[in-house]
Amino acid sequence: MGFVLPEYRHPDFSLPEFSSSPDVRTAPAPADGVAPEGYHSTSMYPEYFKIGGKWTLAADSRMDSSVVIREDGQPYVIENRNLRKGDAVVLGRTERAEEGIYMHCDGFTDAGGAGLDDQFVFRQGRSRETAFARDYDRLTELLSYEKEHGNIVWVMGPAFAFDAGARSAMASLIDKGYCHGLLAGNALATHDLEGALLHTALGQDIYTQRSMPNGHYNHLDICNKVRKCGSIPAFIKEYGLDDGIICACVRNKVPFVLAGSIRDDGPLPEVISDVYRAQDTMRGVLRKATTVICLATMLHTIASGNMTPSYRVLPDGTVRPVYFYAVDADEFVVNKLLDRGSLSATTMVTNVQDFIRITANRLD
Amino acid sequence: MGFVLPEYRHPDFSLPEFSSSPDVRTAPAPADGVAPEGYHSTSMYPEYFKIGGKWTLAADSRMDSSVVIREDGQPYVIENRNLRKGDAVVLGRTERAEEGIYMHCDGFTDAGGAGLDDQFVFRQGRSRETAFARDYDRLTELLSYEKEHGNIVWVMGPAFAFDAGARSAMASLIDKGYCHGLLAGNALATHDLEGALLHTALGQDIYTQRSMPNGHYNHLDICNKVRKCGSIPAFIKEYGLDDGIICACVRNKVPFVLAGSIRDDGPLPEVISDVYRAQDTMRGVLRKATTVICLATMLHTIASGNMTPSYRVLPDGTVRPVYFYAVDADEFVVNKLLDRGSLSATTMVTNVQDFIRITANRLD
Amino acid sequence: MGFVLPEYRHPDFSLPEFSSSPDVRTAPAPADGVAPEGYHSTSMYPEYFKIGGKWTLAADSRMDSSVVIREDGQPYVIENRNLRKGDAVVLGRTERAEEGIYMHCDGFTDAGGAGLDDQFVFRQGRSRETAFARDYDRLTELLSYEKEHGNIVWVMGPAFAFDAGARSAMASLIDKGYCHGLLAGNALATHDLEGALLHTALGQDIYTQRSMPNGHYNHLDICNKVRKCGSIPAFIKEYGLDDGIICACVRNKVPFVLAGSIRDDGPLPEVISDVYRAQDTMRGVLRKATTVICLATMLHTIASGNMTPSYRVLPDGTVRPVYFYAVDADEFVVNKLLDRGSLSATTMVTNVQDFIRITANRLD
Amino acid sequence: MGFVLPEYRHPDFSLPEFSSSPDVRTAPAPADGVAPEGYHSTSMYPEYFKIGGKWTLAADSRMDSSVVIREDGQPYVIENRNLRKGDAVVLGRTERAEEGIYMHCDGFTDAGGAGLDDQFVFRQGRSRETAFARDYDRLTELLSYEKEHGNIVWVMGPAFAFDAGARSAMASLIDKGYCHGLLAGNALATHDLEGALLHTALGQDIYTQRSMPNGHYNHLDICNKVRKCGSIPAFIKEYGLDDGIICACVRNKVPFVLAGSIRDDGPLPEVISDVYRAQDTMRGVLRKATTVICLATMLHTIASGNMTPSYRVLPDGTVRPVYFYAVDADEFVVNKLLDRGSLSATTMVTNVQDFIRITANRLD
């Protein structure tokens, strides 16, 4: 029957609790990267701030950040580390309009895609024994919709490139337009390019699993060759590669962000070595996302979850949900999201290789 | 390219180490269920016993059992608990012909299906990060072959019936002839029949996951109704059911064994309450198996692994491999098989719901 | 400060909802092992039944069972399989007195040991990252109390006997009076006796982990020798053993129940091969338990959880809580208890070897 | 009986294969951060390079790096990213002296601490069911030795600070001199300081687990306050803190490295935002380490494993082993080390809270 975008309803600001509420108070940030005492911190939900008597939705949010009122009278959601001395930071730790701040958790009342009952299910925790049939059906409908009308960002752990089948399933999804952005690390890109050039990952054949003689050099050789070429696109061109995830991104001009970590070899030239600059760049991609799918990476899943609000304000002013999926073989990883309050997420417990095989097959 | 049965080569018994070897020695079992001191215990591999100067393969083996030479001069593999006082039990704890016993681990030299390199890979351990693309390809080819020429036994944990999609995928495989026997417990059958009658498992809708009011009664009600009907087929008939795994088995006359456990409610009438009689009945089914696929059950997987040899002697005398698959979301479970020496197994780490979705889809 | 038994308060049956409630209705069981339509099924909580105008607490309960009113006018909690044709089985699926049935979840209002806040924490799920310091403190206090005033039953998975340290820590707890009953399977007892006779488990030294030559015979040899001796005590005497868990039980006359499973080799003579008779025997031990501690066994933990109510009526009529601990390295296992509604449990995620090292050390 | 340092034996370079071997070849690095084609990459084992006819051990090694011969004729192990254009990089991908490179895996023939049998055990994989009694005994002896004669570096995941008991056990080990360096991330330090100031971690009491009202602000407030103070020591002084892990490090002048990640809030001022600079700083600490203990962190464990060789050359020229422990509740994490070839490691599968409770108690 297809996916229908749930409608968003703003709070009824004509109610007395809103009209009688004071404007938000602010205080100047005392130093660069430091919030004033009593600063308000954002959630993943839509939050409204009463400014000059008017309730205004923060359009571009993320959790755990401060809100700065700029000269245009608008609220901006800024990570504390990015505050500048003197910024007018919203104060207040109540969210029911008492201090001019209102958090609106249930704006999407029509449960078209991921409504109340899902959230209930999620709160219960999910395990390998949860029934996922409906999740697959919904995801298929959602991605078909998002391909045309939304923005799908994939977040990927390194192991994804170890399997020839998963790798080519993902590449086909990119080629077909189901990927508008990719967030990963140095390892995913290096493994995938090793597959493209040598048909191995960490020296093991990605189809037969056979270990190649001296194959442990393959990984390091890829890093070294790409570094010598100066960039991933230059490397792809130099060696005439066209297979796998990264090639598909380059071919389709899908932006990818490779965030550095202390585990990295190499790194590839595109890897962002400063993690806070990497966060800013990731958020730049996630700002456009309407669906985020995280696969087999605790680090990048939590990082992305932190930066992804439960809603997006489209250019025409429409407020819509952002769908967030986390897929991992381990309950522990997907349940971490629950701890962090990402209640709008759908979590699935399975091997991501199989998840992508099934998903690509259904969208074929 | 399809599956080709690997050829089996008997040892070359004309070699001096075989011709100079003594006949096996035996001693009588001192009591029912007790082996004599120094008894030989079987492995999962083909084992030959020199009896009356002739090397004879034990045709119907399993690991960890004694070998009894009966009056016909043939070796029979008997669990110690099933020994009878006076049985002539083979003695000896060497397996290189020194005592008339020879274990032949590498008879299948042509690695058509699961040859040496697989074993090597398996020995390394497998994880959620192992590449499984080739395993799926091989399994598809294998099952297509076995449907016509072999005997496929499925071993199933209870959670399998929690998901509407997995349940119907499995039912379709049964309907299409890919299942010649099913081993499970009381819970799998009860959950599956709850799905058939009420579309729930433990009171949760198997598609929407919604908890039904008073749904915790559903499970107990199913047990009670089946017990009242006197048998599963009578229950299916009484309520006009036709959907799910157990209905498919009954409809297709596929034998199923339900082994009891101390976790059971009910139990259903077909459940075998004595675990050693259950073992014997399971072995009766596994005796015919040429491929065994174990899904999400540590208890039944290990039990089946213990009873399943690495080879089968067909009625025409052909010796062929038995393929053993263990699929589970948890590395710990599949790696237990490694500890137990089931080296001929293929282990896959994934959610069994997805495994069966993919497998059924490929065989469609 | 020590453990204080929380006080139990019966409901105030003078309130109108109780006095205006009808007596419970019953219907005869239509056949042996079959409950009548609409039977009431018990929970783990205290339940009262209005019989002859009087509210009576079922004294000896367990979950998922029927309630039979016998000629003495008392309610008896009977598993459906143990019903006899004609038994007067309580009907009703409401629990707020509407049909003469009242479930009393919050009788223990004083949170001395495991009060409301614990339950809340448990509902949230627990993981390897949960803080367990207070749980250890409480358990130490609890066991010191129970040693003198209660009845401590340990439920044990097979792996427990693999480690020399864990094994001797457990034996010392038994010797010191902290164990009034033991529930396990064939494997635990066999591994432990292998340790006692040969200092190995499955052929590996339990201290150095070194694999012994032909060590895979050790396990089978133990089974065979005990079977030859006819019983575990006879075996212990024959070989002069005195070390480990089973020897400590025998030495201290602690009853142990070994329930059979389809994984078993052997089995040892004491193993109960019929799982429903095993359930009955386990419930016989658990009937006296005031604290139950389950270690590294999904099968026995769930089985024991099913049979263990949240309260116990002492001979003097005092109603007290039963404390239920489940300890496992895997969140999945301990969270299964949550699914089954065992809300009064304390779950801890750790290696049981370390759990017992710490616990024995603190009680020293 | 105490720990005895195993003796190291250099290869016998008088043997013909060594004397007939050519000198190593080198080629200049073609650009900064790029190795020449055919570069040799190091392992974690001692490697000797024939330079000017003389076999020289690389004294300060790590795996997956190049070897540069500097003007002093000595081999230096340099990560590829740290190569400078023109550096004379050793070429060769054989390690049995054929090209002047010799890898010496079995120099520590006397298995005093972690000899051959341990390695064998490790190769088998370890699980929650492995016997760890001897590992605890050895670790206790080792740490007693290292406190006086070695250098112990702890590597710590964030969850470690969630439990009051684990946190104080670790602090006591630091106070007693069992910690010469600490590697962690922003989260560990922030959680620990939240515990020191507010007795919570992520807003939950670290002893009672009770969630504090508005407790989710605690974490962000700690970050903000430390940033305002300008440094961790300034924050500790300002608020008069003295409890927990970080306070113990500061009090005892134990160096700690906090490496940034894309999950970080804050970050604390000491966090190194550039991951490659963080790697260099970590290696600076690990260069001195003789025992490394990694607790509940896949990211930092693998990063540290990559940088830690299996041996150390002491100032007096003695070559000794570096002991590497990885402790985690999840087999998957500890087995990752096996994939990466860190064969000299000891892995233990348990909750790190319990590991540290036991270890601190034994060293008391």
GROMACS .gro file of C-alpha atoms in nm, chain B residues 103-267:
model
  165
  467MET     CA    1   3.968  -4.368   1.159
  468HIS     CA    2   3.957  -4.225   0.808
  469CYS     CA    3   3.926  -3.845   0.824
  470ASP     CA    4   4.009  -3.751   0.468
  471GLY     CA    5   3.809  -3.992   0.255
  472PHE     CA    6   3.636  -3.714   0.066
  473THR     CA    7   3.936  -3.582  -0.116
  474ASP     CA    8   3.748  -3.403  -0.387
  475ALA     CA    9   3.629  -3.085  -0.225
  476GLY     CA   10   3.309  -3.058  -0.418
  477GLY     CA   11   3.095  -2.944  -0.133
  478ALA     CA   12   3.274  -2.898   0.191
  479GLY     CA   13   3.633  -2.991   0.140
  480LEU     CA   14   3.955  -2.921   0.312
  481ASP     CA   15   3.964  -2.548   0.272
  482ASP     CA   16   3.625  -2.515   0.437
  483GLN     CA   17   3.743  -2.713   0.730
  484PHE     CA   18   4.038  -2.487   0.759
  485VAL     CA   19   3.818  -2.182   0.756
  486PHE     CA   20   3.595  -2.335   1.014
  487ARG     CA   21   3.883  -2.413   1.242
  488GLN     CA   22   3.968  -2.047   1.245
  489GLY     CA   23   3.634  -1.971   1.399
  490ARG     CA   24   3.363  -1.774   1.234
  491SER     CA   25   3.195  -1.458   1.340
  492ARG     CA   26   2.936  -1.206   1.233
  493GLU     CA   27   3.218  -1.060   1.023
  494THR     CA   28   3.287  -1.372   0.821
  495ALA     CA   29   3.194  -1.354   0.451
  496PHE     CA   30   2.898  -1.584   0.397
  497ALA     CA   31   2.822  -1.522   0.028
  498ARG     CA   32   2.974  -1.849  -0.087
  499ASP     CA   33   2.802  -2.041   0.191
  500TYR     CA   34   2.465  -1.923   0.067
  501ASP     CA   35   2.552  -2.014  -0.289
  502ARG     CA   36   2.668  -2.360  -0.190
  503LEU     CA   37   2.371  -2.421   0.032
  504THR     CA   38   2.133  -2.330  -0.248
  505GLU     CA   39   2.302  -2.577  -0.479
  506LEU     CA   40   2.317  -2.840  -0.210
  507LEU     CA   41   1.950  -2.817  -0.118
  508SER     CA   42   1.845  -2.834  -0.482
  509TYR     CA   43   2.043  -3.156  -0.507
  510GLU     CA   44   1.925  -3.300  -0.178
  511LYS     CA   45   1.561  -3.232  -0.252
  512GLU     CA   46   1.583  -3.498  -0.522
  513HIS     CA   47   1.864  -3.722  -0.405
  514GLY     CA   48   1.908  -3.673  -0.035
  515ASN     CA   49   1.735  -3.624   0.294
  516ILE     CA   50   1.720  -3.284   0.461
  517VAL     CA   51   1.656  -3.263   0.834
  518TRP     CA   52   1.587  -2.929   0.999
  519VAL     CA   53   1.654  -2.870   1.367
  520MET     CA   54   1.476  -2.572   1.506
  521GLY     CA   55   1.475  -2.351   1.815
  522PRO     CA   56   1.155  -2.204   1.951
  523ALA     CA   57   1.208  -1.844   1.842
  524PHE     CA   58   1.178  -1.941   1.482
  525ALA     CA   59   0.800  -1.925   1.501
  526PHE     CA   60   0.792  -1.571   1.644
  527ASP     CA   61   0.813  -1.404   1.305
  528ALA     CA   62   0.537  -1.433   1.049
  529GLY     CA   63   0.779  -1.409   0.759
  530ALA     CA   64   1.024  -1.670   0.879
  531ARG     CA   65   0.740  -1.903   0.962
  532SER     CA   66   0.585  -1.883   0.619
  533ALA     CA   67   0.924  -1.909   0.447
  534MET     CA   68   0.989  -2.233   0.632
  535ALA     CA   69   0.641  -2.363   0.556
  536SER     CA   70   0.697  -2.298   0.186
  537LEU     CA   71   1.025  -2.490   0.196
  538ILE     CA   72   0.843  -2.784   0.349
  539ASP     CA   73   0.568  -2.764   0.089
  540LYS     CA   74   0.825  -2.763  -0.188
  541GLY     CA   75   0.997  -3.077  -0.065
  542TYR     CA   76   1.305  -2.934   0.103
  543CYS     CA   77   1.231  -3.094   0.438
  544HIS     CA   78   1.238  -3.464   0.511
  545GLY     CA   79   1.239  -3.443   0.888
  546LEU     CA   80   1.207  -3.186   1.165
  547LEU     CA   81   1.357  -3.197   1.514
  548ALA     CA   82   1.240  -2.947   1.769
  549GLY     CA   83   1.089  -2.909   2.113
  550ASN     CA   84   0.755  -2.844   2.270
  551ALA     CA   85   0.794  -2.466   2.249
  552LEU     CA   86   0.852  -2.446   1.873
  553ALA     CA   87   0.542  -2.650   1.803
  554THR     CA   88   0.329  -2.465   2.056
  555HIS     CA   89   0.437  -2.122   1.932
  556ASP     CA   90   0.380  -2.224   1.574
  557LEU     CA   91   0.033  -2.360   1.645
  558GLU     CA   92  -0.047  -2.046   1.842
  559GLY     CA   93   0.042  -1.857   1.527
  560ALA     CA   94  -0.180  -2.082   1.321
  561LEU     CA   95  -0.485  -2.042   1.545
  562LEU     CA   96  -0.441  -1.694   1.692
  563HIS     CA   97  -0.176  -1.520   1.480
  564THR     CA   98   0.031  -1.463   1.792
  565ALA     CA   99   0.331  -1.615   1.965
  566LEU     CA  100   0.337  -1.584   2.344
  567GLY     CA  101   0.052  -1.342   2.300
  568GLN     CA  102   0.227  -1.104   2.062
  569ASP     CA  103   0.105  -1.065   1.706
  570ILE     CA  104   0.362  -1.237   1.487
  571TYR     CA  105   0.350  -0.960   1.229
  572THR     CA  106   0.279  -0.638   1.417
  573GLN     CA  107   0.436  -0.744   1.749
  574ARG     CA  108   0.137  -0.593   1.925
  575SER     CA  109   0.061  -0.757   2.258
  576MET     CA  110  -0.293  -0.891   2.270
  577PRO     CA  111  -0.510  -0.837   2.579
  578ASN     CA  112  -0.466  -1.135   2.811
  579GLY     CA  113  -0.239  -1.272   2.540
  580HIS     CA  114  -0.022  -1.459   2.787
  581TYR     CA  115  -0.306  -1.711   2.802
  582ASN     CA  116  -0.270  -1.793   2.434
  583HIS     CA  117   0.030  -2.017   2.480
  584LEU     CA  118  -0.129  -2.213   2.762
  585ASP     CA  119  -0.460  -2.234   2.580
  586ILE     CA  120  -0.291  -2.391   2.278
  587CYS     CA  121  -0.126  -2.654   2.495
  588ASN     CA  122  -0.453  -2.725   2.667
  589LYS     CA  123  -0.658  -2.745   2.347
  590VAL     CA  124  -0.412  -2.979   2.177
  591ARG     CA  125  -0.402  -3.197   2.484
  592LYS     CA  126  -0.781  -3.205   2.483
  593CYS     CA  127  -0.783  -3.303   2.115
  594GLY     CA  128  -0.534  -3.577   2.193
  595SER     CA  129  -0.286  -3.506   1.917
  596ILE     CA  130  -0.154  -3.230   1.694
  597PRO     CA  131  -0.319  -3.367   1.378
  598ALA     CA  132  -0.653  -3.393   1.561
  599PHE     CA  133  -0.614  -3.033   1.679
  600ILE     CA  134  -0.530  -2.912   1.329
  601LYS     CA  135  -0.834  -3.088   1.194
  602GLU     CA  136  -1.064  -2.972   1.473
  603TYR     CA  137  -0.975  -2.608   1.418
  604GLY     CA  138  -0.926  -2.623   1.044
  605LEU     CA  139  -0.570  -2.490   1.050
  606ASP     CA  140  -0.340  -2.489   0.751
  607ASP     CA  141  -0.071  -2.233   0.809
  608GLY     CA  142   0.278  -2.248   0.954
  609ILE     CA  143   0.548  -2.502   1.006
  610ILE     CA  144   0.373  -2.783   1.190
  611CYS     CA  145   0.071  -2.775   0.959
  612ALA     CA  146   0.310  -2.801   0.666
  613CYS     CA  147   0.478  -3.104   0.822
  614VAL     CA  148   0.147  -3.276   0.888
  615ARG     CA  149   0.015  -3.189   0.541
  616ASN     CA  150   0.329  -3.321   0.374
  617LYS     CA  151   0.369  -3.620   0.604
  618VAL     CA  152   0.712  -3.498   0.714
  619PRO     CA  153   0.809  -3.676   1.036
  620PHE     CA  154   0.878  -3.448   1.329
  621VAL     CA  155   1.024  -3.529   1.667
  622LEU     CA  156   0.944  -3.308   1.964
  623ALA     CA  157   1.187  -3.370   2.247
  624GLY     CA  158   1.083  -3.270   2.597
  625SER     CA  159   1.272  -3.033   2.823
  626ILE     CA  160   1.237  -2.903   3.176
  627ARG     CA  161   1.125  -2.565   3.038
  628ASP     CA  162   0.813  -2.709   2.881
  629ASP     CA  163   0.457  -2.608   2.948
  630GLY     CA  164   0.194  -2.851   2.842
  631PRO     CA  165   0.338  -3.055   2.689
   0.00000   0.00000   0.00000
